[in-house]
XYZ file of N, CA, C and O in Angstrom:
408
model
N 110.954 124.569 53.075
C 110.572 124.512 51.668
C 109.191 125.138 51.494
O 108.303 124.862 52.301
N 109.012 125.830 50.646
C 107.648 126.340 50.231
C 106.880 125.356 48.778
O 107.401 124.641 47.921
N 105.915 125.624 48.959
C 104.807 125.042 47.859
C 104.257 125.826 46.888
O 103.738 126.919 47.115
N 104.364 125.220 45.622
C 104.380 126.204 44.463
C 103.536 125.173 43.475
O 103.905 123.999 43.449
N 102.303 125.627 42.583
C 101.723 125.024 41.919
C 101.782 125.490 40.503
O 101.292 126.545 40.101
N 102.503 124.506 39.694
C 102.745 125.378 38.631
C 101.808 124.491 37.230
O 102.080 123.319 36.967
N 100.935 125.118 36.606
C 99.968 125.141 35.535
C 100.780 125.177 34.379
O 101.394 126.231 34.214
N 100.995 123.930 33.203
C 101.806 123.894 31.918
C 100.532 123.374 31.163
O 99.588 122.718 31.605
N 100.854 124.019 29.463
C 100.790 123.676 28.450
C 101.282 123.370 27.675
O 102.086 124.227 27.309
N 101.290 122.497 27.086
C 102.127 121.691 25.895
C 102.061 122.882 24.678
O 101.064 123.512 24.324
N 103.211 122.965 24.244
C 103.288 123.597 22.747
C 103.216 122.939 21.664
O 103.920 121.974 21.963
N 102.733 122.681 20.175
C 102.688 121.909 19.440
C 103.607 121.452 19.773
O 103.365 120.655 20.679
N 105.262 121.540 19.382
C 106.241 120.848 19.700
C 106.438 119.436 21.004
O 106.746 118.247 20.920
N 105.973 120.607 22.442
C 105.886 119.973 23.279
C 104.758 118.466 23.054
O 104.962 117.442 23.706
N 103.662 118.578 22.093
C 102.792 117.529 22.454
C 103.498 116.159 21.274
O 103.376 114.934 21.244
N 104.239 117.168 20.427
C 104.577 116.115 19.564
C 105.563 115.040 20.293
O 105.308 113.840 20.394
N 106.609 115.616 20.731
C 107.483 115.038 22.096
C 106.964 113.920 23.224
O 107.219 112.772 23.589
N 106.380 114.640 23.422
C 105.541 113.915 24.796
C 104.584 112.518 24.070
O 104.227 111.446 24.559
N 104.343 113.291 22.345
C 103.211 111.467 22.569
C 104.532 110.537 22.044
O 104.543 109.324 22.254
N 105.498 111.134 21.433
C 106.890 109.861 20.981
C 107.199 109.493 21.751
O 107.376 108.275 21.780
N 107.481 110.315 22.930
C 108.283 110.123 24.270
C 107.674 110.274 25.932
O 108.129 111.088 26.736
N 106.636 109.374 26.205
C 106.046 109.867 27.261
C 106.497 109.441 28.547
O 105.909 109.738 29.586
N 107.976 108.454 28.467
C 108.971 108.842 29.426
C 109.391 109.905 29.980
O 109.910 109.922 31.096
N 109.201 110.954 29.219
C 109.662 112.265 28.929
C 109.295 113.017 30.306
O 110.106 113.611 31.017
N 108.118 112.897 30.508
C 107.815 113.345 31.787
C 108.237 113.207 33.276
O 108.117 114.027 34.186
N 108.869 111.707 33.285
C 109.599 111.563 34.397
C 110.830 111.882 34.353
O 111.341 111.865 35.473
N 111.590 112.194 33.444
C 113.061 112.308 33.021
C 112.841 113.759 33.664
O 113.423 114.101 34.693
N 111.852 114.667 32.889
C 111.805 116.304 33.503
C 111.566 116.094 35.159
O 112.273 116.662 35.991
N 110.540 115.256 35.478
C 111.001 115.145 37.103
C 112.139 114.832 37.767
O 112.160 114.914 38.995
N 113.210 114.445 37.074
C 114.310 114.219 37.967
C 115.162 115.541 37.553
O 115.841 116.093 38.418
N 115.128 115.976 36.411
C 115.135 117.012 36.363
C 115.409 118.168 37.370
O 116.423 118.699 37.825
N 113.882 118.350 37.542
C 112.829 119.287 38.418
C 113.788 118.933 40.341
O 113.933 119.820 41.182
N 114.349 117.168 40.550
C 115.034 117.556 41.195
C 116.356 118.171 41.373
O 116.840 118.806 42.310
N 116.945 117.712 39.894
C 118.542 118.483 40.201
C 118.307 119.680 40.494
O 119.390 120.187 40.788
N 117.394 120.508 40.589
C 117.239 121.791 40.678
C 116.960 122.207 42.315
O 116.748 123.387 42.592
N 116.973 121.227 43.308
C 116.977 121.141 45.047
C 115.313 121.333 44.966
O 114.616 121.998 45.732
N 114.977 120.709 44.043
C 112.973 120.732 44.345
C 112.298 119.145 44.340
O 112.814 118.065 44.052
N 111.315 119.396 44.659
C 110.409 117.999 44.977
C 109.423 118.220 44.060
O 108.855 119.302 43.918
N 109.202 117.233 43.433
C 107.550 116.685 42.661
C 106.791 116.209 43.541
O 106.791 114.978 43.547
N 105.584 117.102 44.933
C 104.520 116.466 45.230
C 103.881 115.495 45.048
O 103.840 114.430 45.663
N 103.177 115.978 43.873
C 101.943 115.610 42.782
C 101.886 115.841 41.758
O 101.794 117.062 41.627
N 101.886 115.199 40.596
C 101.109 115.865 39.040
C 100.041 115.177 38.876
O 99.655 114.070 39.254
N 99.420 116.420 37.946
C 98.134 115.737 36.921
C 98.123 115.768 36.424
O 98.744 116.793 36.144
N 97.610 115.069 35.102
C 96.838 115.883 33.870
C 95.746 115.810 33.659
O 94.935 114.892 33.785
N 95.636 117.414 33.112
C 94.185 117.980 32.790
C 93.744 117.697 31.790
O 94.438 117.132 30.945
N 92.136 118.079 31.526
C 91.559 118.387 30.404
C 91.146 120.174 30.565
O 90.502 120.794 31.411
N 91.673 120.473 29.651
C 91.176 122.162 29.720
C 92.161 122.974 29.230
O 93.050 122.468 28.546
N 92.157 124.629 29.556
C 93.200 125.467 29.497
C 94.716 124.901 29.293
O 95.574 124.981 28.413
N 94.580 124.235 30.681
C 96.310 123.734 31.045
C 96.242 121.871 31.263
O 95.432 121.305 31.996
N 97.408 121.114 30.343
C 97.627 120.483 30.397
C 98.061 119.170 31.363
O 98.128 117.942 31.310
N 98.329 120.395 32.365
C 99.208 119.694 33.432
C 99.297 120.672 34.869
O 99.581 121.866 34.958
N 98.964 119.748 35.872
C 99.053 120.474 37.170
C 100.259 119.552 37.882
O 100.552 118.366 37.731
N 100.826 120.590 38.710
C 102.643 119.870 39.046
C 102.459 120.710 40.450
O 102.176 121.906 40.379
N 102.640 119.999 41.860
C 102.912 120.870 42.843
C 104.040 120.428 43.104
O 104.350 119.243 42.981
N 104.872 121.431 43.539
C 106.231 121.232 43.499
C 107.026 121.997 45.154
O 106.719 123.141 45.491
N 107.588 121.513 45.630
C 107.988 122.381 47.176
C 110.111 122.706 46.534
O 111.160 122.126 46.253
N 109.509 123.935 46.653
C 111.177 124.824 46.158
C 111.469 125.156 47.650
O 110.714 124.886 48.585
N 112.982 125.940 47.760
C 113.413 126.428 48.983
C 113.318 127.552 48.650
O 113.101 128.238 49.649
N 113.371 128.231 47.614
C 112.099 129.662 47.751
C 111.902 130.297 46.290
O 112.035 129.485 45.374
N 111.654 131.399 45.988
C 110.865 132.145 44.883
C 111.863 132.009 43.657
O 111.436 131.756 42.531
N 113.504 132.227 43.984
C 113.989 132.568 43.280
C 114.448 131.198 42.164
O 114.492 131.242 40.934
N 114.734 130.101 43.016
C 114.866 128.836 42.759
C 113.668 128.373 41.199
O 113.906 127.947 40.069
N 112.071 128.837 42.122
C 111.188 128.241 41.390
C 111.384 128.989 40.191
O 111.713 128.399 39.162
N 111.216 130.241 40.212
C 110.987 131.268 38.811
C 112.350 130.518 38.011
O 112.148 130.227 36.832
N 113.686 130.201 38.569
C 114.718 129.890 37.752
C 114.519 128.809 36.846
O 114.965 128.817 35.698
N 113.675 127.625 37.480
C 113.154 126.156 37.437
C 111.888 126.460 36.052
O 111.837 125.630 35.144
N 111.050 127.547 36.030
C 110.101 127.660 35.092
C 110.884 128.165 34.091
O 110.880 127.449 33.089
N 111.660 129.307 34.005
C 112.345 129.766 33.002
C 113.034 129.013 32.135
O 113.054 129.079 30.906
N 113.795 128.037 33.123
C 114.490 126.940 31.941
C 113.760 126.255 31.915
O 114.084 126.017 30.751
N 112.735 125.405 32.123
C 111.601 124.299 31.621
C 110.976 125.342 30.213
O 110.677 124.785 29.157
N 110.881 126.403 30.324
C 109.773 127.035 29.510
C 110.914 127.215 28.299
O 110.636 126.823 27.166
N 112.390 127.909 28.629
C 113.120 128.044 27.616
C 113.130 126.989 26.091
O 113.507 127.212 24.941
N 112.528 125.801 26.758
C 113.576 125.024 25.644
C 112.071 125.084 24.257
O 112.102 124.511 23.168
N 111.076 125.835 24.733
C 109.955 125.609 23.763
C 108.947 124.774 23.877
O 108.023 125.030 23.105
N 108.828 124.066 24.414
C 108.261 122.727 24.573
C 107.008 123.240 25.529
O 106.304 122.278 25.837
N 106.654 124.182 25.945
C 105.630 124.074 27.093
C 105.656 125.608 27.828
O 106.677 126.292 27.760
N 104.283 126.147 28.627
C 104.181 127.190 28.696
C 103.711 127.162 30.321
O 102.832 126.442 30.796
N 104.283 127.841 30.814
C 104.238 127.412 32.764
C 103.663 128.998 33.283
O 104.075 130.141 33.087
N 102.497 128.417 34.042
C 101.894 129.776 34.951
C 102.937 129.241 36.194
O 103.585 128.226 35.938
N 103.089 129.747 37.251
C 103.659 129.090 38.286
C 103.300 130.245 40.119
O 103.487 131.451 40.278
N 102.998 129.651 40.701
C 102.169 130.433 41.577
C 102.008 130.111 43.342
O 101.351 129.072 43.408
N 102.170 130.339 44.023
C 102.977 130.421 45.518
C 101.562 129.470 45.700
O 100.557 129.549 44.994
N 101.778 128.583 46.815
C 100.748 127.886 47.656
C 100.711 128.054 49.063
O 101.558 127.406 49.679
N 99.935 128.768 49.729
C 100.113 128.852 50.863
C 99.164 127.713 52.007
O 97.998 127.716 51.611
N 99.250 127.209 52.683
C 99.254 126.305 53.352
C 97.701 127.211 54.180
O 97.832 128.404 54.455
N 96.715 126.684 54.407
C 95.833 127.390 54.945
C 96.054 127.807 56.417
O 95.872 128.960 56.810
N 96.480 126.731 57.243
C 96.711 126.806 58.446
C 97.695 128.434 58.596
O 97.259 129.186 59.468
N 98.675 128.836 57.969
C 99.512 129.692 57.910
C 98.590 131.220 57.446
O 98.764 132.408 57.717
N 97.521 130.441 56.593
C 97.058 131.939 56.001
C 96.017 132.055 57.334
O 96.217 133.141 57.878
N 95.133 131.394 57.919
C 94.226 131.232 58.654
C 95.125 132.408 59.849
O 94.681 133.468 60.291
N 96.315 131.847 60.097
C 97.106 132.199 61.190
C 97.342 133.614 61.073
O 97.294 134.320 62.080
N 97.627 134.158 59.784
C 97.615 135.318 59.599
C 96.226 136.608 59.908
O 95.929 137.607 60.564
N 95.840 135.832 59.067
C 94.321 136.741 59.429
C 94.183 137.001 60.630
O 93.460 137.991 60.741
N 94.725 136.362 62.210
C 94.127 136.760 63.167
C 95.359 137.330 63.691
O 95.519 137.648 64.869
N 96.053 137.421 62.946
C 97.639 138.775 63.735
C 97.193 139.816 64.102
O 96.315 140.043 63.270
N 97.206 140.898 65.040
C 96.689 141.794 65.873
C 96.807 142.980 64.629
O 95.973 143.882 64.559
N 97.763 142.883 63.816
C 97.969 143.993 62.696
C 96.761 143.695 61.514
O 96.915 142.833 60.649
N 95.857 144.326 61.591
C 94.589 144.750 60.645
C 94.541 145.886 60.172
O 94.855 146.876 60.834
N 93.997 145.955 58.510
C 93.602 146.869 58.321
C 92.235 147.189 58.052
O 91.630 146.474 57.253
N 91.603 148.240 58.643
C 89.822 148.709 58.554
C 89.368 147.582 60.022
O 88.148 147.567 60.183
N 89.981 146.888 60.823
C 88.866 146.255 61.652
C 90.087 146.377 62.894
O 91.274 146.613 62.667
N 89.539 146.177 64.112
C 90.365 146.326 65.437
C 89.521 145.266 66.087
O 89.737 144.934 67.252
């Protein structure tokens, strides 16, 4: 499974929803699993974006499918964006394949 952090905003609609219904949010997490994904963590923000959601998909195509229909119905506006695990990126950097350094 990969890790994906995806950044939402409420749309007027969406905030009107959410303060009638603030069940609402866990219902979209089970949601979020019929779709073969996990809810990490959420937050909510103060700022830009409403809501921080890390989420572990089984890969790219899954997640982008998962934002498209969350975003379809109006209600909310999703950045959504790969997480890479440092240990993995760390690991990379020292692969013998460089470019500009040997």
């Amino acid at each position: 499974m990969s890790t994906y952090v995806l950044l939402s905003s409420l749309t007027p609609e969406g905030g009107q929803t959410l303060h009638a219904h603030p069940e609402r949010l866990a219902e979209v997490n089970s949601e979020i699993a019929g779709f073969g994904c996990t809810v990490v963590a959420q937050y909510a923000l103060l700022g830009q974006y409403d809501f921080l959601t890390i989420v572990e998909a089984p890969d790219n195509e899954t997640i982008a499918h998962l934002s498209v229909d969350l975003s379809s119905r109006g209600t909310i506006h999703i950045m959504t964006l790969p997480a890479i695990p440092i240990e993995n990126f760390v690991q990379k950097l020292g692969d013998a394949k460089q470019l500009g350094h040997t």
